[in-house]
Amino acid sequence: MICAKCKGRLLCGRKKCPFLVKFRFRRNVEVGEIERPTPPSVFVGRIGYPKVFAGPLIAMDYDDPEFLDSPWLWKGSVEDVMALRMSLVRGMKVCDVRKEDGFVETLREAVASIRHVEIECGIVKVVEKPVFDDILQPMGVSAKIDGLKLIENPKIPKKVEKVWNDEMKAVEGVGYLFDSGFSTYYIQKLFSVGILGIERRMVPTRWSITAVHDLLGESLKREIAGFESVNDSMLFSYEHFGNRFKILITPGEFSFNLIEVWRKGSFWSPKSDWIGIDSETIRRKKRYSDLGGGYYAARLPVLEFLRRIGRKGRVFVVREITPEYYAPLGVWVVEEGVRRALERGKKVDEEVVGGILRSFEIQATLSDFCRE
Amino acid sequence: MIDAIIGGEVIKTATKAIVSLVSEARFHFKEEGLHSRAVDPANVAMVIVDIPRESFDAYRVDEEKTVGVDVNRVYDILKTVKKKDLVEIKIEDESHMKVKFGSVEYTVALIDPSAIRKEPKIPELDLPAKIVLDAGEFKKAIQAADKIADHVIFRSDETGFYIEAEGDIDKITFHMGEMELIEFNRESARSMFSVEYLKEFVKIAGSGDIVTIHLGNNYPVRLIFDVADGKLKVEYILAPRIEAE
């Protein structure tokens, strides 16, 4: 492993060493009782499934705990987000995803809250291991905890209580809350702790994020299927955290195409440029995308946009990842990037778009061949 | 009043062909037989199903009628029917259809035909090449291509008919010369198609069935399957994928 040999001298070609940066922002935690807020935020692991580590993320020192779990508000550099997130300690306890005990109930109540909640728990052991993941947001050190208690009442919206108490399928619950205006991040947390669905069980956070993106995406696809096509081509762009997004929507039947360009020196591709592509039509996407969870994260805001304007079209999203993105921050970078791009769109010259389009292969429709 | 008796395999295959593209369709009970057609929501493919009057064991249509059918449900029920079983279809009023087989009588509500997506016009197509081959062989080629690629090229010239698929590190070529084809007019044509659709289409075909392919250049393809001992004709029209310039 190159990291052990290099010890931060950047032999890998990255711009900064993610391990060193992470280490710098790390907070120390000691064994003992603590009283701290959770934003609320939760982490359910996937290793050892169905027996996994689950628990709240606890804010060690920050006067605005909600901000620590509100990706849609985050700005700045990769380092800024790392610094924010490193102040969260990951509390964990072994849980069977199917079992419902006092710990799980308390965790659910905390997570369902839309404001931060003061919690009390004992820290039994501190585990220092860096967590980097393409889907998850970074987190600080982990600590084994027990005796989790809420020391203030969680504020739980009526609609969430309804989904929690009613026998509603997970897919319906997700759709209902989304249409009621709750953010995908909040729904993902509910999904992860098992508040949604008839058979309630916890879902590893990593899976829950993509599951929510996929469920919502597929149901939005059915909604837009009958819409008319956009009249003109539209081009949008946005850049944050070293991720550049370009989105092109052209007239025609719905299709979604994601092109990922990992520039040399970005986190997953230190040695060379790498380009990946995946796409789908209006039909249900069958296989899990080769591009991973980012694919579903990019698709959802595009479908939201199409539903908002009441149109469909051929959609091409190009995500270019530069060396500035030297540590993965989670798929919210994609979801927010695409969403923000679409909020500040502009139309472009038809001829320019035509030129770009000629380099793609396109599914024709039968109406292209019908003589009027 | 409509009362028709038909072999299990025929009606099962006919509904299977329709559900490969849509879940609801209009059934036209006409003097000359049963006709139905539909396009998929993406408007990429069309299915046209015809069961001529002669293919029914009994066919009584007092008055020509169009009804809306939840084909998905009906197909689900018919899955249990054996090839040789007889199935009776009965429509006494506008609201329900009865499907009887063995001792089972299944009643399903009909859908107002106007609530079903408008039926497509059948495009007039100028397709030079005509290729006739065993549908089972065709099915094998599509299923193999599906393993490695999401699109295939259909190509014909004087040397025969080709199906080509290319994956990242592998490729498949299917070739039949004039001798192996049942009928071939030696015309040149070439178009590319999505395997996602084709693999659904070939599900209705087995060895011994016949498929007739009408192929053009970057043009939709017509695939006409003669299945269930020739008692059923299913035609698919599929729009091509247009390649980069």
mmCIF file of C-alpha atoms in Angstrom, chain A residues 36-353:
data_model
loop_
_atom_site.group_PDB
_atom_site.id
_atom_site.type_symbol
_atom_site.label_atom_id
_atom_site.label_comp_id
_atom_site.label_asym_id
_atom_site.label_seq_id
_atom_site.Cartn_x
_atom_site.Cartn_y
_atom_site.Cartn_z
ATOM 1 C CA ARG A 36 -24.309 16.446 23.673
ATOM 2 C CA PRO A 37 -26.659 17.194 20.777
ATOM 3 C CA THR A 38 -27.155 15.102 17.644
ATOM 4 C CA PRO A 39 -27.992 17.261 14.546
ATOM 5 C CA PRO A 40 -29.912 14.722 14.346
ATOM 6 C CA SER A 41 -27.844 12.336 12.375
ATOM 7 C CA VAL A 42 -27.380 8.607 12.360
ATOM 8 C CA PHE A 43 -25.061 6.025 10.993
ATOM 9 C CA VAL A 44 -25.941 2.401 10.364
ATOM 10 C CA GLY A 45 -23.002 0.315 9.186
ATOM 11 C CA ARG A 46 -23.163 -2.474 6.669
ATOM 12 C CA ILE A 47 -20.319 -4.680 7.795
ATOM 13 C CA GLY A 48 -21.580 -7.874 9.414
ATOM 14 C CA TYR A 49 -25.136 -7.348 8.151
ATOM 15 C CA PRO A 50 -27.690 -8.191 9.594
ATOM 16 C CA LYS A 51 -25.722 -7.535 12.797
ATOM 17 C CA VAL A 52 -24.370 -4.053 12.277
ATOM 18 C CA PHE A 53 -23.018 -1.094 14.194
ATOM 19 C CA ALA A 54 -25.635 1.617 14.534
ATOM 20 C CA GLY A 55 -25.872 4.810 16.511
ATOM 21 C CA PRO A 56 -26.234 8.576 16.497
ATOM 22 C CA LEU A 57 -23.630 11.035 15.279
ATOM 23 C CA ILE A 58 -22.876 13.333 18.190
ATOM 24 C CA ALA A 59 -21.794 16.956 17.795
ATOM 25 C CA MET A 60 -18.781 17.548 20.041
ATOM 26 C CA ASP A 61 -18.419 21.313 19.778
ATOM 27 C CA TYR A 62 -20.508 23.308 17.451
ATOM 28 C CA ASP A 63 -23.140 25.906 18.181
ATOM 29 C CA ASP A 64 -25.345 25.049 15.208
ATOM 30 C CA PRO A 65 -25.713 21.258 15.248
ATOM 31 C CA GLU A 66 -28.320 21.122 12.429
ATOM 32 C CA PHE A 67 -25.780 22.623 10.058
ATOM 33 C CA LEU A 68 -23.526 19.582 10.478
ATOM 34 C CA ASP A 69 -26.067 17.408 8.682
ATOM 35 C CA SER A 70 -27.461 19.870 6.128
ATOM 36 C CA PRO A 71 -25.467 19.250 2.939
ATOM 37 C CA TRP A 72 -27.706 21.590 0.925
ATOM 38 C CA LEU A 73 -26.237 24.514 2.886
ATOM 39 C CA TRP A 74 -22.591 23.557 2.631
ATOM 40 C CA LYS A 75 -20.180 25.685 0.620
ATOM 41 C CA GLY A 76 -16.448 26.182 0.318
ATOM 42 C CA SER A 77 -13.736 23.584 -0.071
ATOM 43 C CA VAL A 78 -13.367 19.886 0.608
ATOM 44 C CA GLU A 79 -11.445 20.868 3.738
ATOM 45 C CA ASP A 80 -14.318 22.984 5.073
ATOM 46 C CA VAL A 81 -16.691 20.035 4.900
ATOM 47 C CA MET A 82 -14.141 17.715 6.454
ATOM 48 C CA ALA A 83 -13.659 20.129 9.337
ATOM 49 C CA LEU A 84 -17.416 20.280 9.903
ATOM 50 C CA ARG A 85 -17.921 16.592 9.832
ATOM 51 C CA MET A 86 -14.889 15.666 11.893
ATOM 52 C CA SER A 87 -16.524 17.316 14.870
ATOM 53 C CA LEU A 88 -19.154 14.570 14.778
ATOM 54 C CA VAL A 89 -18.400 11.473 16.795
ATOM 55 C CA ARG A 90 -19.957 8.319 15.496
ATOM 56 C CA GLY A 91 -21.661 6.524 18.359
ATOM 57 C CA MET A 92 -22.045 2.831 17.739
ATOM 58 C CA LYS A 93 -23.579 -0.237 19.245
ATOM 59 C CA VAL A 94 -24.080 -3.683 17.736
ATOM 60 C CA CYS A 95 -27.697 -4.060 16.639
ATOM 61 C CA ASP A 96 -29.606 -6.697 14.766
ATOM 62 C CA VAL A 97 -31.380 -4.772 12.000
ATOM 63 C CA ARG A 98 -34.618 -6.692 12.638
ATOM 64 C CA LYS A 99 -34.691 -6.304 16.411
ATOM 65 C CA GLU A 100 -36.534 -3.456 18.060
ATOM 66 C CA ASP A 101 -35.272 -2.631 21.544
ATOM 67 C CA GLY A 102 -35.056 0.501 23.653
ATOM 68 C CA PHE A 103 -31.849 1.630 21.957
ATOM 69 C CA VAL A 104 -33.382 1.403 18.480
ATOM 70 C CA GLU A 105 -36.573 3.165 19.579
ATOM 71 C CA THR A 106 -34.571 6.010 21.122
ATOM 72 C CA LEU A 107 -32.463 6.272 18.008
ATOM 73 C CA ARG A 108 -35.582 6.450 15.837
ATOM 74 C CA GLU A 109 -37.105 9.202 17.953
ATOM 75 C CA ALA A 110 -33.914 11.231 17.807
ATOM 76 C CA VAL A 111 -33.557 10.827 14.038
ATOM 77 C CA ALA A 112 -37.187 11.668 13.265
ATOM 78 C CA SER A 113 -36.692 15.072 14.884
ATOM 79 C CA ILE A 114 -36.323 18.043 12.585
ATOM 80 C CA ARG A 115 -34.331 19.953 15.207
ATOM 81 C CA HIS A 116 -31.252 18.879 17.070
ATOM 82 C CA VAL A 117 -31.828 16.758 20.151
ATOM 83 C CA GLU A 118 -29.736 16.674 23.341
ATOM 84 C CA ILE A 119 -28.776 13.107 24.131
ATOM 85 C CA GLU A 120 -27.002 11.399 26.955
ATOM 86 C CA CYS A 121 -24.930 8.250 26.678
ATOM 87 C CA GLY A 122 -21.909 6.465 28.019
ATOM 88 C CA ILE A 123 -18.756 6.158 25.922
ATOM 89 C CA VAL A 124 -17.312 2.720 26.500
ATOM 90 C CA LYS A 125 -14.462 2.618 24.033
ATOM 91 C CA VAL A 126 -12.979 4.933 21.411
ATOM 92 C CA VAL A 127 -12.137 3.450 17.995
ATOM 93 C CA GLU A 128 -9.954 5.496 15.685
ATOM 94 C CA LYS A 129 -10.324 4.526 12.079
ATOM 95 C CA PRO A 130 -10.696 6.840 9.099
ATOM 96 C CA VAL A 131 -14.001 6.590 7.209
ATOM 97 C CA PHE A 132 -13.857 7.539 3.534
ATOM 98 C CA ASP A 133 -16.643 6.606 1.243
ATOM 99 C CA ASP A 134 -17.965 7.674 -2.110
ATOM 100 C CA ILE A 135 -21.586 7.575 -0.949
ATOM 101 C CA LEU A 136 -21.357 8.571 2.708
ATOM 102 C CA GLN A 137 -20.441 11.884 4.199
ATOM 103 C CA PRO A 138 -17.205 11.822 6.207
ATOM 104 C CA MET A 139 -17.351 11.368 9.973
ATOM 105 C CA GLY A 140 -15.033 11.794 12.919
ATOM 106 C CA VAL A 141 -13.821 9.121 15.309
ATOM 107 C CA SER A 142 -16.081 6.282 16.347
ATOM 108 C CA ALA A 143 -16.993 5.376 19.893
ATOM 109 C CA LYS A 144 -18.799 2.390 21.339
ATOM 110 C CA ILE A 145 -21.688 3.667 23.399
ATOM 111 C CA ASP A 146 -24.419 2.411 25.694
ATOM 112 C CA GLY A 147 -27.306 3.743 27.739
ATOM 113 C CA LEU A 148 -28.628 6.098 25.060
ATOM 114 C CA LYS A 149 -31.271 8.550 26.362
ATOM 115 C CA LEU A 150 -32.942 11.666 25.009
ATOM 116 C CA ILE A 151 -32.866 14.547 27.459
ATOM 117 C CA GLU A 152 -35.268 16.717 25.507
ATOM 118 C CA ASN A 153 -38.338 16.002 23.423
ATOM 119 C CA PRO A 154 -37.730 15.456 19.743
ATOM 120 C CA LYS A 155 -39.740 17.631 17.364
ATOM 121 C CA ILE A 156 -41.378 15.194 14.953
ATOM 122 C CA PRO A 157 -43.569 16.460 12.095
ATOM 123 C CA LYS A 158 -47.182 15.177 11.948
ATOM 124 C CA LYS A 159 -46.693 13.675 8.505
ATOM 125 C CA VAL A 160 -43.737 11.644 9.723
ATOM 126 C CA GLU A 161 -45.770 10.357 12.663
ATOM 127 C CA LYS A 162 -48.443 9.324 10.193
ATOM 128 C CA VAL A 163 -45.990 7.325 8.075
ATOM 129 C CA TRP A 164 -44.449 5.871 11.205
ATOM 130 C CA ASN A 165 -47.784 4.710 12.662
ATOM 131 C CA ASP A 166 -49.668 3.752 9.512
ATOM 132 C CA GLU A 167 -49.109 0.508 7.699
ATOM 133 C CA MET A 168 -47.524 2.157 4.690
ATOM 134 C CA LYS A 169 -45.099 0.477 2.344
ATOM 135 C CA ALA A 170 -41.616 1.941 2.322
ATOM 136 C CA VAL A 171 -41.941 3.063 -1.293
ATOM 137 C CA GLU A 172 -45.235 4.841 -0.537
ATOM 138 C CA GLY A 173 -43.860 6.426 2.607
ATOM 139 C CA VAL A 174 -40.815 7.739 0.764
ATOM 140 C CA GLY A 175 -42.979 9.191 -2.021
ATOM 141 C CA TYR A 176 -45.471 10.707 0.424
ATOM 142 C CA LEU A 177 -42.791 12.491 2.448
ATOM 143 C CA PHE A 178 -40.954 13.668 -0.660
ATOM 144 C CA ASP A 179 -44.130 15.108 -2.158
ATOM 145 C CA SER A 180 -44.829 16.791 1.188
ATOM 146 C CA GLY A 181 -41.562 18.677 0.711
ATOM 147 C CA PHE A 182 -39.176 16.849 3.058
ATOM 148 C CA SER A 183 -35.573 16.714 1.841
ATOM 149 C CA THR A 184 -34.097 13.504 0.528
ATOM 150 C CA TYR A 185 -31.479 13.697 3.293
ATOM 151 C CA TYR A 186 -34.118 13.617 5.988
ATOM 152 C CA ILE A 187 -36.026 10.792 4.270
ATOM 153 C CA GLN A 188 -32.804 8.800 3.960
ATOM 154 C CA LYS A 189 -32.253 9.044 7.699
ATOM 155 C CA LEU A 190 -35.796 7.835 8.420
ATOM 156 C CA PHE A 191 -35.310 5.007 5.938
ATOM 157 C CA SER A 192 -32.022 4.014 7.537
ATOM 158 C CA VAL A 193 -33.362 3.658 11.079
ATOM 159 C CA GLY A 194 -36.371 1.675 9.861
ATOM 160 C CA ILE A 195 -39.188 4.168 10.429
ATOM 161 C CA LEU A 196 -40.553 3.524 6.933
ATOM 162 C CA GLY A 197 -42.124 0.342 5.662
ATOM 163 C CA ILE A 198 -44.390 -2.360 7.014
ATOM 164 C CA GLU A 199 -41.613 -4.672 8.122
ATOM 165 C CA ARG A 200 -39.532 -2.199 10.042
ATOM 166 C CA ARG A 201 -35.852 -2.839 9.959
ATOM 167 C CA MET A 202 -32.743 -0.753 9.956
ATOM 168 C CA VAL A 203 -30.967 -0.293 6.641
ATOM 169 C CA PRO A 204 -27.256 0.459 6.367
ATOM 170 C CA THR A 205 -26.921 4.186 5.710
ATOM 171 C CA ARG A 206 -24.957 3.625 2.535
ATOM 172 C CA TRP A 207 -27.740 1.472 1.069
ATOM 173 C CA SER A 208 -30.526 3.715 2.289
ATOM 174 C CA ILE A 209 -29.122 6.732 0.448
ATOM 175 C CA THR A 210 -29.144 5.014 -2.931
ATOM 176 C CA ALA A 211 -32.410 3.199 -2.173
ATOM 177 C CA VAL A 212 -34.205 6.511 -1.589
ATOM 178 C CA HIS A 213 -32.673 8.071 -4.715
ATOM 179 C CA ASP A 214 -33.712 5.072 -6.767
ATOM 180 C CA LEU A 215 -37.258 4.716 -5.396
ATOM 181 C CA LEU A 216 -38.009 8.400 -5.917
ATOM 182 C CA GLY A 217 -36.308 8.451 -9.322
ATOM 183 C CA GLU A 218 -38.269 5.508 -10.691
ATOM 184 C CA SER A 219 -41.574 6.905 -9.471
ATOM 185 C CA LEU A 220 -40.827 10.345 -10.958
ATOM 186 C CA LYS A 221 -40.011 8.624 -14.247
ATOM 187 C CA ARG A 222 -43.520 7.212 -14.352
ATOM 188 C CA GLU A 223 -44.917 10.675 -13.692
ATOM 189 C CA ILE A 224 -43.031 12.364 -16.509
ATOM 190 C CA ALA A 225 -43.534 9.568 -19.063
ATOM 191 C CA GLY A 226 -46.678 11.151 -20.466
ATOM 192 C CA PHE A 227 -45.356 14.709 -20.624
ATOM 193 C CA GLU A 228 -44.570 16.546 -23.856
ATOM 194 C CA SER A 229 -40.945 16.968 -24.836
ATOM 195 C CA VAL A 230 -39.070 20.208 -24.155
ATOM 196 C CA ASN A 231 -39.232 22.540 -27.169
ATOM 197 C CA ASP A 232 -35.671 23.802 -27.140
ATOM 198 C CA SER A 233 -32.363 22.547 -25.876
ATOM 199 C CA MET A 234 -31.169 23.771 -22.500
ATOM 200 C CA LEU A 235 -27.710 23.813 -21.007
ATOM 201 C CA PHE A 236 -26.894 24.223 -17.302
ATOM 202 C CA SER A 237 -23.712 24.252 -15.312
ATOM 203 C CA TYR A 238 -22.471 24.460 -11.736
ATOM 204 C CA GLU A 239 -19.268 23.746 -9.895
ATOM 205 C CA HIS A 240 -18.512 22.996 -6.257
ATOM 206 C CA PHE A 241 -15.953 21.006 -4.272
ATOM 207 C CA GLY A 242 -13.924 20.307 -7.394
ATOM 208 C CA ASN A 243 -16.932 18.787 -9.178
ATOM 209 C CA ARG A 244 -18.013 20.461 -12.426
ATOM 210 C CA PHE A 245 -21.483 19.680 -13.703
ATOM 211 C CA LYS A 246 -22.794 20.309 -17.211
ATOM 212 C CA ILE A 247 -26.346 19.319 -17.989
ATOM 213 C CA LEU A 248 -27.828 19.251 -21.437
ATOM 214 C CA ILE A 249 -31.523 18.621 -22.080
ATOM 215 C CA THR A 250 -32.603 18.254 -25.689
ATOM 216 C CA PRO A 251 -36.018 17.583 -27.260
ATOM 217 C CA GLY A 252 -37.105 13.964 -27.521
ATOM 218 C CA GLU A 253 -38.157 10.989 -25.457
ATOM 219 C CA PHE A 254 -36.816 10.716 -21.927
ATOM 220 C CA SER A 255 -33.377 9.260 -21.520
ATOM 221 C CA PHE A 256 -30.809 9.870 -18.832
ATOM 222 C CA ASN A 257 -27.096 9.660 -19.530
ATOM 223 C CA LEU A 258 -24.348 10.293 -17.003
ATOM 224 C CA ILE A 259 -20.784 10.769 -18.133
ATOM 225 C CA GLU A 260 -18.190 10.854 -15.356
ATOM 226 C CA VAL A 261 -14.740 12.216 -16.049
ATOM 227 C CA TRP A 262 -12.298 11.592 -13.205
ATOM 228 C CA ARG A 263 -9.331 13.853 -13.897
ATOM 229 C CA LYS A 264 -5.883 12.593 -13.044
ATOM 230 C CA GLY A 265 -5.231 13.251 -9.352
ATOM 231 C CA SER A 266 -8.857 13.142 -8.156
ATOM 232 C CA PHE A 267 -9.587 10.785 -5.298
ATOM 233 C CA TRP A 268 -10.517 7.575 -7.076
ATOM 234 C CA SER A 269 -8.168 8.068 -9.988
ATOM 235 C CA PRO A 270 -4.787 9.339 -8.833
ATOM 236 C CA LYS A 271 -2.813 8.022 -11.820
ATOM 237 C CA SER A 272 -4.780 8.860 -14.957
ATOM 238 C CA ASP A 273 -7.929 10.353 -16.429
ATOM 239 C CA TRP A 274 -10.859 7.976 -16.353
ATOM 240 C CA ILE A 275 -14.186 8.258 -18.160
ATOM 241 C CA GLY A 276 -17.284 6.250 -17.389
ATOM 242 C CA ILE A 277 -20.779 6.370 -18.830
ATOM 243 C CA ASP A 278 -24.140 4.882 -17.984
ATOM 244 C CA SER A 279 -27.608 5.561 -19.259
ATOM 245 C CA GLU A 280 -31.217 4.498 -19.243
ATOM 246 C CA THR A 281 -34.543 5.116 -20.944
ATOM 247 C CA ILE A 282 -37.980 5.566 -19.431
ATOM 248 C CA ARG A 283 -38.027 1.880 -18.546
ATOM 249 C CA ARG A 284 -37.017 0.770 -15.076
ATOM 250 C CA LYS A 285 -33.264 0.573 -14.701
ATOM 251 C CA LYS A 286 -32.452 -3.072 -14.186
ATOM 252 C CA ARG A 287 -28.864 -3.471 -13.090
ATOM 253 C CA TYR A 288 -27.112 -1.389 -10.422
ATOM 254 C CA SER A 289 -25.139 1.315 -12.210
ATOM 255 C CA ASP A 290 -21.425 0.773 -12.788
ATOM 256 C CA LEU A 291 -21.005 4.397 -11.756
ATOM 257 C CA GLY A 292 -22.302 3.597 -8.285
ATOM 258 C CA GLY A 293 -24.585 5.625 -6.044
ATOM 259 C CA GLY A 294 -23.634 8.918 -7.723
ATOM 260 C CA TYR A 295 -25.612 7.845 -10.768
ATOM 261 C CA TYR A 296 -28.892 7.722 -8.834
ATOM 262 C CA ALA A 297 -27.982 10.908 -6.968
ATOM 263 C CA ALA A 298 -27.575 12.748 -10.290
ATOM 264 C CA ARG A 299 -30.750 11.337 -11.795
ATOM 265 C CA LEU A 300 -33.133 12.420 -9.032
ATOM 266 C CA PRO A 301 -32.711 16.231 -9.273
ATOM 267 C CA VAL A 302 -32.978 15.979 -13.069
ATOM 268 C CA LEU A 303 -36.331 14.208 -12.745
ATOM 269 C CA GLU A 304 -37.457 16.728 -10.120
ATOM 270 C CA PHE A 305 -36.662 19.469 -12.614
ATOM 271 C CA LEU A 306 -38.536 17.770 -15.458
ATOM 272 C CA ARG A 307 -41.574 17.296 -13.251
ATOM 273 C CA ARG A 308 -41.426 20.943 -12.199
ATOM 274 C CA ILE A 309 -41.413 22.189 -15.793
ATOM 275 C CA GLY A 310 -43.886 19.481 -16.898
ATOM 276 C CA ARG A 311 -41.700 18.283 -19.758
ATOM 277 C CA LYS A 312 -39.477 15.385 -20.704
ATOM 278 C CA GLY A 313 -36.362 15.212 -22.832
ATOM 279 C CA ARG A 314 -33.030 13.580 -23.467
ATOM 280 C CA VAL A 315 -30.769 14.411 -20.579
ATOM 281 C CA PHE A 316 -26.992 14.328 -20.577
ATOM 282 C CA VAL A 317 -25.147 15.051 -17.348
ATOM 283 C CA VAL A 318 -21.388 15.418 -17.448
ATOM 284 C CA ARG A 319 -19.653 15.302 -14.079
ATOM 285 C CA GLU A 320 -16.028 16.272 -14.213
ATOM 286 C CA ILE A 321 -14.042 15.619 -11.053
ATOM 287 C CA THR A 322 -10.860 17.619 -10.613
ATOM 288 C CA PRO A 323 -7.912 17.042 -8.241
ATOM 289 C CA GLU A 324 -9.488 19.588 -5.907
ATOM 290 C CA TYR A 325 -11.788 16.730 -4.916
ATOM 291 C CA TYR A 326 -9.025 14.855 -3.166
ATOM 292 C CA ALA A 327 -11.247 13.146 -0.594
ATOM 293 C CA PRO A 328 -14.752 11.805 -1.221
ATOM 294 C CA LEU A 329 -17.477 13.694 0.591
ATOM 295 C CA GLY A 330 -20.516 11.583 -0.299
ATOM 296 C CA VAL A 331 -23.072 11.522 -3.095
ATOM 297 C CA TRP A 332 -24.771 14.666 -1.829
ATOM 298 C CA VAL A 333 -22.019 16.492 -3.773
ATOM 299 C CA VAL A 334 -23.609 15.122 -6.944
ATOM 300 C CA GLU A 335 -27.220 15.538 -5.863
ATOM 301 C CA GLU A 336 -26.734 19.163 -4.767
ATOM 302 C CA GLY A 337 -24.449 19.996 -7.701
ATOM 303 C CA VAL A 338 -27.004 18.868 -10.258
ATOM 304 C CA ARG A 339 -29.856 20.467 -8.341
ATOM 305 C CA ARG A 340 -28.073 23.822 -8.089
ATOM 306 C CA ALA A 341 -27.099 23.687 -11.765
ATOM 307 C CA LEU A 342 -30.737 23.232 -12.778
ATOM 308 C CA GLU A 343 -31.857 26.103 -10.571
ATOM 309 C CA ARG A 344 -29.724 28.567 -12.494
ATOM 310 C CA GLY A 345 -30.180 27.332 -16.039
ATOM 311 C CA LYS A 346 -29.891 29.072 -19.340
ATOM 312 C CA LYS A 347 -30.907 28.262 -22.855
ATOM 313 C CA VAL A 348 -28.322 27.917 -25.551
ATOM 314 C CA ASP A 349 -28.036 28.168 -29.289
ATOM 315 C CA GLU A 350 -29.668 25.242 -31.056
ATOM 316 C CA GLU A 351 -26.763 24.861 -33.458
ATOM 317 C CA VAL A 352 -24.179 24.535 -30.713
ATOM 318 C CA VAL A 353 -26.219 21.828 -29.073
#
